[in-house]
């Protein structure tokens, strides 16, 4: 078993490398085959642990837990999903201001690059180079840095990450996009090593350095059908290409890690992934099937009418693959209509030739890029002083769920935006502006929602689409600091449709992203006094406790976890 230097016994430098969403089940065979030599060499001289980050609401807040060392119940950050009952505002919201555990004051220098989700950056007790938004996956925060102007210098010297804001299109079915985005991710992984070296040079006496490589995250979402033979789309036309591109990304990450470790000098090293990937069983269920089901239950009519449902069932329910020249959101939008005007507009869209539609888009100033192209504006750095204390909000217009929002005030319960879990909000009187459900009926209404959604089944298996569900606000539905949803659903399989006893067949809908996150990660620890070996599985918060112990300092904000390597 590994052993770790106890806090206060020895002070050392620690280099932490985050491989965002890297899946060990995919990496380990590549390591064993000699395709990832740098990770293989690190594994052989390191203590290895699997991280369990399963939660009732498990996405988005993992990096906040890493930064604070505290669970969501204590930090109050439940993820970027939010809901403001006075306005029925379900936009994603990020408050980037938090005090990380490495805020030791001026006697401790740190370097951080692209911590995801919250864009962790602060002038409260943290000293050293901090950059957020240079090349993070799907950032919901401003591009900024400390000292102010540092990110602008990075952009001028290295350029922005070539895939920044261009790697989020759910185009797993487009060969051109898979090739183009992989080229950008491979280039970006190497470029990130250079940027990280530059930041270390700006803080030469650093004590703790953390850089996150997001390329496995981006690639996994759109190419997981080529990396995992269990994926239903593994036999679709782009799967073989996706597998080849995922290998390219992992090889690039291996090279980047080798370079980062070699150039960091003498220090202890931790390479980790907080969570991994699996076949996507959430995007369609959360963003399309759930809101449409709740709409049909309330209004007794359909808003989404996907064609050919029964024919699809008779054909054996094959994976639905859109035309590679069509954006996923356009494919779904053509079949969504909850008003007569929307139905008329969709009829015109389906009837007009593609060239005329593209001309109409251009004439109205809307984006008209082809699915294979990488497009997206990269904003300049915003001074930290101008964004400090602010809250960034973004409307998830790319989610069909968002199309139902004008109906929320008149519904007893409705789905709110989320990336993974299905989140349902009760329209509670006294909490929501136009609340309908009395508090005396809250428990019964929650149970009704759970029963209705759980009665929906997968046409493929005949089993419930719900794997598990949780009442998130059972103790106090009115708590203003509680999670945004009243109920959280975890989904059971990768179905593209659902059957419901009264709402009927909904779908089939093509997969949005090929991969989604699971709750398992890993960590490798290497340094003086650390014995190589497999330490089994530990809670994710133990990673923070271990990093704190490796530094040999008494933490100002001690982790809620336990040092992983302090085991005999």
Short mmCIF file of N, CA and C in Angstrom, two decimals, residues 20 113-116 131-139 141 143-144 151 154-155 159-167 184-185 188-189 191-192 195 211-218 378:
data_model
loop_
_atom_site.label_atom_id
_atom_site.label_comp_id
_atom_site.label_asym_id
_atom_site.label_seq_id
_atom_site.Cartn_x
_atom_site.Cartn_y
_atom_site.Cartn_z
N UNK A 20 -9.36 15.81 -18.13
CA UNK A 20 -10.80 15.96 -17.93
C UNK A 20 -11.57 14.88 -18.69
N UNK A 113 -4.35 26.57 -14.77
CA UNK A 113 -4.73 26.79 -16.16
C UNK A 113 -5.98 25.99 -16.48
N UNK A 114 -7.03 26.69 -16.83
CA UNK A 114 -8.25 26.10 -17.37
C UNK A 114 -8.94 25.10 -16.45
N UNK A 115 -9.16 25.48 -15.20
CA UNK A 115 -10.01 24.67 -14.33
C UNK A 115 -11.44 24.81 -14.85
N UNK A 116 -12.11 23.70 -15.18
CA UNK A 116 -13.40 23.78 -15.88
C UNK A 116 -14.56 24.25 -15.01
N UNK A 131 -5.05 31.42 -15.18
CA UNK A 131 -5.68 31.65 -16.47
C UNK A 131 -6.90 30.75 -16.58
N UNK A 132 -8.03 31.32 -16.97
CA UNK A 132 -9.23 30.52 -17.24
C UNK A 132 -9.74 30.91 -18.62
N UNK A 133 -10.25 29.92 -19.35
CA UNK A 133 -10.85 30.18 -20.63
C UNK A 133 -9.89 30.23 -21.80
N UNK A 134 -8.64 29.78 -21.60
CA UNK A 134 -7.76 29.71 -22.78
C UNK A 134 -8.21 28.59 -23.71
N UNK A 135 -8.49 27.42 -23.13
CA UNK A 135 -8.89 26.29 -23.96
C UNK A 135 -9.79 25.32 -23.24
N UNK A 136 -10.62 25.82 -22.32
CA UNK A 136 -11.51 24.95 -21.56
C UNK A 136 -12.63 24.42 -22.44
N UNK A 137 -13.14 23.23 -22.10
CA UNK A 137 -14.27 22.66 -22.82
C UNK A 137 -15.54 23.44 -22.50
N UNK A 138 -16.24 23.88 -23.53
CA UNK A 138 -17.56 24.50 -23.41
C UNK A 138 -17.64 25.47 -22.23
N UNK A 139 -16.83 26.51 -22.21
CA UNK A 139 -16.78 27.39 -21.03
C UNK A 139 -18.06 28.19 -20.86
N UNK A 141 -17.94 30.79 -18.67
CA UNK A 141 -17.37 31.90 -17.90
C UNK A 141 -16.51 32.75 -18.83
N UNK A 143 -13.25 34.72 -20.36
CA UNK A 143 -11.82 34.50 -20.51
C UNK A 143 -11.11 35.60 -19.74
N UNK A 144 -10.35 35.22 -18.71
CA UNK A 144 -9.70 36.21 -17.87
C UNK A 144 -8.47 35.60 -17.22
N UNK A 151 -3.52 36.51 -19.90
CA UNK A 151 -4.15 35.73 -20.96
C UNK A 151 -3.93 36.41 -22.32
N UNK A 154 -0.64 35.42 -23.47
CA UNK A 154 -0.67 34.02 -23.94
C UNK A 154 -1.26 33.95 -25.34
N UNK A 155 -2.37 34.66 -25.56
CA UNK A 155 -3.00 34.66 -26.88
C UNK A 155 -2.05 35.21 -27.94
N UNK A 159 -1.48 32.01 -29.44
CA UNK A 159 -2.80 31.93 -30.03
C UNK A 159 -3.75 31.20 -29.09
N UNK A 160 -5.04 31.32 -29.29
CA UNK A 160 -6.01 30.59 -28.47
C UNK A 160 -6.01 29.12 -28.87
N UNK A 161 -6.61 28.29 -28.03
CA UNK A 161 -6.76 26.87 -28.36
C UNK A 161 -7.55 26.76 -29.65
N UNK A 162 -7.06 26.01 -30.64
CA UNK A 162 -7.75 25.98 -31.94
C UNK A 162 -9.14 25.37 -31.91
N UNK A 163 -9.47 24.65 -30.85
CA UNK A 163 -10.81 24.06 -30.76
C UNK A 163 -11.72 24.84 -29.82
N UNK A 164 -11.25 25.93 -29.27
CA UNK A 164 -12.02 26.66 -28.27
C UNK A 164 -13.38 27.08 -28.83
N UNK A 165 -14.44 26.68 -28.14
CA UNK A 165 -15.82 26.98 -28.52
C UNK A 165 -16.20 26.41 -29.88
N UNK A 166 -15.40 25.47 -30.38
CA UNK A 166 -15.68 24.88 -31.68
C UNK A 166 -15.80 23.36 -31.59
N UNK A 167 -15.78 22.83 -30.37
CA UNK A 167 -15.73 21.39 -30.18
C UNK A 167 -16.98 20.85 -29.51
N UNK A 184 -7.92 19.84 -34.46
CA UNK A 184 -7.83 20.99 -33.55
C UNK A 184 -7.52 20.55 -32.13
N UNK A 185 -8.12 19.45 -31.68
CA UNK A 185 -7.88 18.97 -30.31
C UNK A 185 -6.45 18.47 -30.15
N UNK A 188 -4.27 21.41 -30.04
CA UNK A 188 -4.48 22.13 -28.79
C UNK A 188 -3.84 21.46 -27.60
N UNK A 189 -3.83 20.13 -27.58
CA UNK A 189 -3.20 19.41 -26.46
C UNK A 189 -1.72 19.72 -26.39
N UNK A 191 -0.25 22.39 -27.74
CA UNK A 191 -0.09 23.82 -27.47
C UNK A 191 -0.30 24.13 -26.00
N UNK A 192 -1.19 23.38 -25.34
CA UNK A 192 -1.45 23.61 -23.92
C UNK A 192 -0.18 23.35 -23.09
N UNK A 195 1.82 26.47 -23.32
CA UNK A 195 1.22 27.54 -22.51
C UNK A 195 1.50 27.29 -21.04
N UNK A 211 -2.91 22.12 -14.15
CA UNK A 211 -3.41 22.38 -15.50
C UNK A 211 -4.35 21.26 -15.90
N UNK A 212 -5.42 21.63 -16.57
CA UNK A 212 -6.41 20.65 -16.99
C UNK A 212 -6.42 20.57 -18.52
N UNK A 213 -6.22 19.36 -19.01
CA UNK A 213 -6.33 19.09 -20.45
C UNK A 213 -7.76 18.59 -20.71
N UNK A 214 -8.48 19.30 -21.57
CA UNK A 214 -9.91 19.02 -21.77
C UNK A 214 -10.19 18.21 -23.03
N UNK A 215 -9.16 17.81 -23.76
CA UNK A 215 -9.36 17.21 -25.08
C UNK A 215 -10.10 15.87 -25.02
N UNK A 216 -9.84 15.06 -24.00
CA UNK A 216 -10.57 13.79 -23.87
C UNK A 216 -12.05 14.04 -23.59
N UNK A 217 -12.36 15.10 -22.89
CA UNK A 217 -13.75 15.49 -22.62
C UNK A 217 -14.47 15.80 -23.94
N UNK A 218 -13.85 16.68 -24.72
CA UNK A 218 -14.47 17.09 -25.98
C UNK A 218 -14.61 15.91 -26.92
N UNK A 378 -13.86 33.76 -30.82
CA UNK A 378 -13.09 33.64 -29.58
C UNK A 378 -12.91 35.03 -29.01
#
